[in-house]
GROMACS .gro file of C-alpha atoms in nm:
model
  254
    1MET     CA    1   1.213   0.858   1.938
    2ARG     CA    2   1.298   0.759   1.571
    3ASP     CA    3   1.602   0.613   1.710
    4LEU     CA    4   1.436   0.434   2.010
    5VAL     CA    5   1.175   0.274   1.714
    6LEU     CA    6   1.475   0.186   1.523
    7ARG     CA    7   1.709   0.029   1.832
    8GLU     CA    8   1.391  -0.101   1.986
    9GLY     CA    9   1.084  -0.193   1.735
   10PRO     CA   10   0.753  -0.064   1.815
   11GLU     CA   11   0.723  -0.126   2.199
   12GLY     CA   12   0.985   0.117   2.218
   13MET     CA   13   0.692   0.419   2.163
   14ALA     CA   14   0.409   0.220   2.301
   15GLY     CA   15   0.322   0.506   2.549
   16TYR     CA   16   0.304   0.708   2.241
   17LEU     CA   17   0.022   0.603   2.037
   18PRO     CA   18  -0.311   0.789   2.172
   19SER     CA   19  -0.622   0.795   1.940
   20GLY     CA   20  -0.665   1.163   1.821
   21ASN     CA   21  -0.330   1.180   1.677
   22ALA     CA   22  -0.313   1.435   1.347
   23TYR     CA   23  -0.081   1.379   1.033
   24PRO     CA   24   0.029   1.594   0.757
   25ARG     CA   25  -0.131   1.445   0.415
   26LYS     CA   26   0.203   1.392   0.320
   27PHE     CA   27   0.331   1.145   0.546
   28LEU     CA   28  -0.101   0.971   0.473
   29GLN     CA   29  -0.043   0.987   0.054
   30SER     CA   30   0.310   0.759   0.124
   31VAL     CA   31   0.094   0.487   0.327
   32PHE     CA   32  -0.229   0.454   0.179
   33PRO     CA   33  -0.414   0.224   0.108
   34LEU     CA   34  -0.403   0.105   0.446
   35PRO     CA   35  -0.406  -0.262   0.488
   36ASP     CA   36  -0.707  -0.426   0.678
   37VAL     CA   37  -0.623  -0.310   0.996
   38ARG     CA   38  -0.969  -0.353   1.146
   39ARG     CA   39  -1.030  -0.512   1.462
   40SER     CA   40  -1.271  -0.762   1.489
   41ALA     CA   41  -1.439  -1.004   1.722
   42ASP     CA   42  -1.516  -1.335   1.641
   43ARG     CA   43  -1.808  -1.547   1.838
   44GLY     CA   44  -1.616  -1.865   2.074
   45SER     CA   45  -1.819  -2.145   2.152
   46SER     CA   46  -2.139  -1.909   2.370
   47GLU     CA   47  -2.239  -1.589   2.269
   48SER     CA   48  -2.146  -1.412   2.535
   49GLU     CA   49  -1.723  -1.582   2.437
   50THR     CA   50  -1.500  -1.357   2.262
   51LEU     CA   51  -1.251  -1.397   2.131
   52TRP     CA   52  -1.076  -1.113   2.010
   53VAL     CA   53  -0.842  -1.089   1.653
   54ALA     CA   54  -0.491  -0.900   1.727
   55ARG     CA   55  -0.520  -0.664   1.437
   56PRO     CA   56  -0.440  -0.311   1.544
   57GLY     CA   57  -0.685   0.012   1.470
   58PRO     CA   58  -0.559   0.265   1.228
   59ASP     CA   59  -0.456   0.463   1.485
   60LEU     CA   60  -0.186   0.216   1.641
   61TYR     CA   61  -0.079   0.093   1.254
   62LEU     CA   62   0.005   0.499   1.176
   63ALA     CA   63   0.186   0.593   1.485
   64THR     CA   64   0.393   0.301   1.390
   65LEU     CA   65   0.520   0.458   1.096
   66ALA     CA   66   0.496   0.792   1.184
   67VAL     CA   67   0.753   0.825   1.419
   68LEU     CA   68   0.974   0.653   1.124
   69GLN     CA   69   0.925   0.967   0.912
   70GLY     CA   70   1.010   1.279   1.059
   71ARG     CA   71   0.953   1.506   1.423
   72MET     CA   72   0.654   1.445   1.661
   73LYS     CA   73   0.494   1.658   1.910
   74GLN     CA   74   0.282   1.645   2.187
   75VAL     CA   75  -0.030   1.763   2.369
   76GLU     CA   76   0.051   1.787   2.743
   77GLU     CA   77  -0.269   1.809   2.837
   78PRO     CA   78  -0.498   1.530   2.822
   79GLN     CA   79  -0.763   1.531   2.577
   80ALA     CA   80  -0.961   1.272   2.650
   81CYS     CA   81  -1.058   1.037   2.931
   82TYR     CA   82  -1.080   0.577   2.836
   83ARG     CA   83  -1.247   0.408   3.132
   84MET     CA   84  -1.060   0.087   3.203
   85HIS     CA   85  -1.343  -0.219   3.319
   86GLY     CA   86  -1.350  -0.542   3.373
   87GLY     CA   87  -1.614  -0.515   2.997
   88ASN     CA   88  -1.320  -0.359   2.835
   89GLY     CA   89  -1.221  -0.565   2.559
   90TYR     CA   90  -0.854  -0.630   2.651
   91GLN     CA   91  -0.914  -0.566   2.998
   92SER     CA   92  -1.188  -0.886   3.004
   93LEU     CA   93  -0.905  -1.171   2.820
   94LYS     CA   94  -0.757  -1.425   3.061
   95PHE     CA   95  -0.437  -1.368   3.081
   96GLU     CA   96  -0.313  -1.607   2.891
   97GLU     CA   97  -0.525  -1.511   2.602
   98ARG     CA   98  -0.416  -1.145   2.708
   99LEU     CA   99  -0.072  -1.249   2.640
  100ARG     CA  100  -0.106  -1.447   2.250
  101PHE     CA  101  -0.358  -1.131   2.150
  102ASP     CA  102  -0.001  -0.914   2.260
  103LEU     CA  103   0.247  -1.124   2.112
  104ALA     CA  104   0.003  -1.118   1.795
  105LEU     CA  105  -0.014  -0.718   1.817
  106PHE     CA  106   0.369  -0.760   1.842
  107ASP     CA  107   0.491  -0.945   1.582
  108TYR     CA  108   0.187  -0.752   1.289
  109THR     CA  109   0.333  -0.372   1.412
  110SER     CA  110   0.687  -0.520   1.372
  111LYS     CA  111   0.639  -0.682   1.064
  112ALA     CA  112   0.505  -0.318   0.970
  113ALA     CA  113   0.776  -0.122   1.076
  114ALA     CA  114   1.061  -0.309   0.961
  115GLU     CA  115   0.885  -0.314   0.609
  116HIS     CA  116   0.842   0.054   0.589
  117CYS     CA  117   1.195   0.128   0.732
  118ASP     CA  118   1.281  -0.086   0.418
  119SER     CA  119   1.162   0.169   0.172
  120LEU     CA  120   1.294   0.434   0.374
  121GLY     CA  121   1.645   0.178   0.287
  122ILE     CA  122   1.687   0.165   0.699
  123CYS     CA  123   1.822  -0.151   0.783
  124VAL     CA  124   1.660  -0.327   1.135
  125ASN     CA  125   1.690  -0.613   1.358
  126GLN     CA  126   1.384  -0.793   1.402
  127ASP     CA  127   1.514  -1.090   1.591
  128LEU     CA  128   1.649  -0.821   1.820
  129TRP     CA  129   1.329  -0.672   1.842
  130LYS     CA  130   1.161  -0.937   1.932
  131ALA     CA  131   1.427  -1.082   2.260
  132ASN     CA  132   1.334  -0.784   2.368
  133SER     CA  133   0.976  -0.688   2.369
  134TRP     CA  134   0.787  -0.667   2.648
  135ALA     CA  135   0.523  -1.015   2.595
  136HIS     CA  136   0.838  -1.205   2.417
  137ARG     CA  137   0.950  -1.195   2.740
  138VAL     CA  138   0.647  -1.236   2.970
  139GLN     CA  139   0.648  -1.550   2.720
  140ARG     CA  140   0.985  -1.697   2.792
  141ALA     CA  141   0.922  -1.629   3.189
  142SER     CA  142   0.621  -1.804   3.188
  143ARG     CA  143   0.770  -2.068   2.990
  144ASP     CA  144   1.028  -2.123   3.245
  145ILE     CA  145   0.799  -2.101   3.594
  146VAL     CA  146   0.567  -2.357   3.413
  147SER     CA  147   0.888  -2.600   3.343
  148MET     CA  148   1.018  -2.536   3.750
  149VAL     CA  149   0.688  -2.538   3.924
  150PRO     CA  150   0.523  -2.882   3.928
  151LEU     CA  151   0.171  -2.931   3.830
  152GLY     CA  152  -0.084  -2.810   4.134
  153GLY     CA  153   0.254  -2.692   4.321
  154SER     CA  154   0.262  -2.293   4.415
  155PHE     CA  155   0.503  -2.058   4.293
  156ILE     CA  156   0.480  -1.656   4.449
  157LEU     CA  157   0.574  -1.384   4.149
  158VAL     CA  158   0.756  -1.085   4.210
  159ASP     CA  159   0.698  -0.833   3.914
  160ASP     CA  160   0.556  -0.509   4.098
  161ASP     CA  161   0.104  -0.726   3.972
  162ARG     CA  162   0.233  -0.543   3.607
  163TRP     CA  163   0.138  -0.921   3.413
  164LYS     CA  164  -0.216  -0.863   3.586
  165THR     CA  165  -0.192  -1.294   3.565
  166ASP     CA  166  -0.460  -1.532   3.689
  167PRO     CA  167  -0.429  -1.702   4.034
  168LEU     CA  168  -0.364  -2.029   3.779
  169LEU     CA  169  -0.073  -1.990   3.502
  170SER     CA  170  -0.106  -2.381   3.380
  171GLY     CA  171  -0.213  -2.546   3.665
  172ARG     CA  172   0.054  -2.344   3.884
  173LYS     CA  173  -0.062  -2.143   4.141
  174ARG     CA  174   0.056  -1.823   4.133
  175ILE     CA  175   0.094  -1.618   4.477
  176PRO     CA  176   0.132  -1.247   4.468
  177PHE     CA  177   0.426  -1.015   4.688
  178LEU     CA  178   0.303  -0.880   4.911
  179GLU     CA  179  -0.010  -1.067   4.913
  180ARG     CA  180  -0.334  -1.012   5.135
  181ASP     CA  181  -0.625  -1.234   5.063
  182GLY     CA  182  -0.487  -1.329   4.755
  183GLN     CA  183  -0.447  -0.990   4.649
  184TYR     CA  184  -0.161  -0.785   4.565
  185TRP     CA  185  -0.076  -0.553   4.825
  186GLY     CA  186   0.215  -0.313   4.726
  187SER     CA  187   0.566  -0.354   4.752
  188PRO     CA  188   0.733  -0.401   5.122
  189ARG     CA  189   0.836  -0.103   5.306
  190ASP     CA  190   1.181  -0.241   5.404
  191ASP     CA  191   1.362  -0.570   5.384
  192VAL     CA  192   1.268  -0.700   5.726
  193SER     CA  193   0.876  -0.664   5.590
  194ALA     CA  194   0.984  -0.792   5.310
  195ILE     CA  195   1.196  -1.154   5.397
  196GLU     CA  196   0.868  -1.204   5.648
  197GLU     CA  197   0.644  -1.198   5.366
  198LEU     CA  198   0.873  -1.403   5.203
  199GLU     CA  199   0.884  -1.633   5.588
  200ARG     CA  200   0.459  -1.638   5.586
  201LEU     CA  201   0.430  -1.738   5.267
  202GLN     CA  202   0.688  -2.005   5.268
  203GLU     CA  203   0.552  -2.135   5.570
  204ALA     CA  204   0.163  -2.155   5.353
  205GLY     CA  205   0.294  -2.408   5.072
  206ALA     CA  206   0.517  -2.172   4.876
  207GLN     CA  207   0.747  -2.384   4.698
  208PHE     CA  208   0.966  -2.133   4.439
  209ILE     CA  209   1.013  -1.724   4.445
  210ALA     CA  210   1.016  -1.555   4.111
  211PHE     CA  211   1.107  -1.209   3.959
  212ALA     CA  212   0.991  -1.054   3.674
  213TRP     CA  213   1.296  -0.926   3.520
  214SER     CA  214   1.123  -0.543   3.536
  215THR     CA  215   1.153  -0.617   3.907
  216PHE     CA  216   1.565  -0.713   3.913
  217TRP     CA  217   1.585  -0.347   4.077
  218TRP     CA  218   1.484  -0.511   4.397
  219PHE     CA  219   1.829  -0.677   4.438
  220GLU     CA  220   2.002  -0.362   4.432
  221TYR     CA  221   1.731  -0.169   4.626
  222TYR     CA  222   1.639  -0.442   4.873
  223VAL     CA  223   2.027  -0.593   4.995
  224GLY     CA  224   1.924  -0.766   5.301
  225LEU     CA  225   1.639  -0.969   5.080
  226ARG     CA  226   1.880  -1.052   4.856
  227GLN     CA  227   2.111  -1.177   5.107
  228PHE     CA  228   1.891  -1.402   5.276
  229LEU     CA  229   1.785  -1.541   4.940
  230ARG     CA  230   2.117  -1.612   4.790
  231THR     CA  231   2.228  -1.775   5.128
  232GLN     CA  232   1.868  -2.010   5.242
  233PHE     CA  233   1.746  -2.089   4.901
  234PRO     CA  234   1.967  -2.262   4.586
  235CYS     CA  235   1.883  -2.074   4.287
  236VAL     CA  236   1.720  -2.280   4.043
  237LEU     CA  237   1.708  -2.051   3.734
  238GLU     CA  238   1.888  -1.701   3.604
  239ASN     CA  239   1.836  -1.528   3.238
  240ASP     CA  240   1.741  -1.235   3.133
  241SER     CA  241   1.331  -1.259   3.227
  242ILE     CA  242   1.344  -1.459   3.527
  243LEU     CA  243   1.501  -1.538   3.868
  244MET     CA  244   1.366  -1.795   4.054
  245PHE     CA  245   1.465  -1.925   4.436
  246ASP     CA  246   1.342  -2.294   4.544
  247LEU     CA  247   1.158  -2.212   4.887
  248ARG     CA  248   1.175  -2.638   4.970
  249LYS     CA  249   1.542  -2.580   5.037
  250LYS     CA  250   1.568  -2.351   5.313
  251GLY     CA  251   1.947  -2.378   5.394
  252ALA     CA  252   2.072  -2.501   5.083
  253PRO     CA  253   2.207  -2.233   4.802
  254ALA     CA  254   2.334  -2.381   4.513
   0.00000   0.00000   0.00000
């Protein structure tokens, strides 16, 4: 796991950061006293508005550094449960607020990990960590979408519902794929259903379709959909984070 963190940054161990971790005294003595890692909430313009400050709790801070020290072991059976609902501080945030939180959190933990690596005599590439981080890639892809879709326009976002985007992204209507009554409805069962859904949404006014990098595998699995898009619509943007087609220009591939 240490090699994974050194290569990909603190996000490489995101699935191994639950509370309830236990650490040897030697490790704790080497990192104490801790910096101010308390998560706090500042009141906004009204009593009901809470702006969460992206400061990780001690569990995240310690886990980020511990993996660089030596072996980690995991208890296979869950020892606790965490209920996710609309009232959770993080889950209740709007997409853009949550993205700002994630960006700040990554930058904080990345800095902490890099400084600890430096104290251990280990050289790391923070720029590469940042370029490959989930939050920074979502930010780049979101900006690309906003730059391509006109204000007031609409786009289909293929992301397996992982971004948890709001219905509007900077004044652009976001449509999930598949879609039923405005909600995400899972992946298409085959090429035929994918193309039928795409044509339905296009006829309903969708102007673009955007594929997040985490769904690039679709172009290997849904070969018919890939051929349909590549031959029927111009690809207006393609990079390591997003792939977009202009649905307003059917029959005019780039």
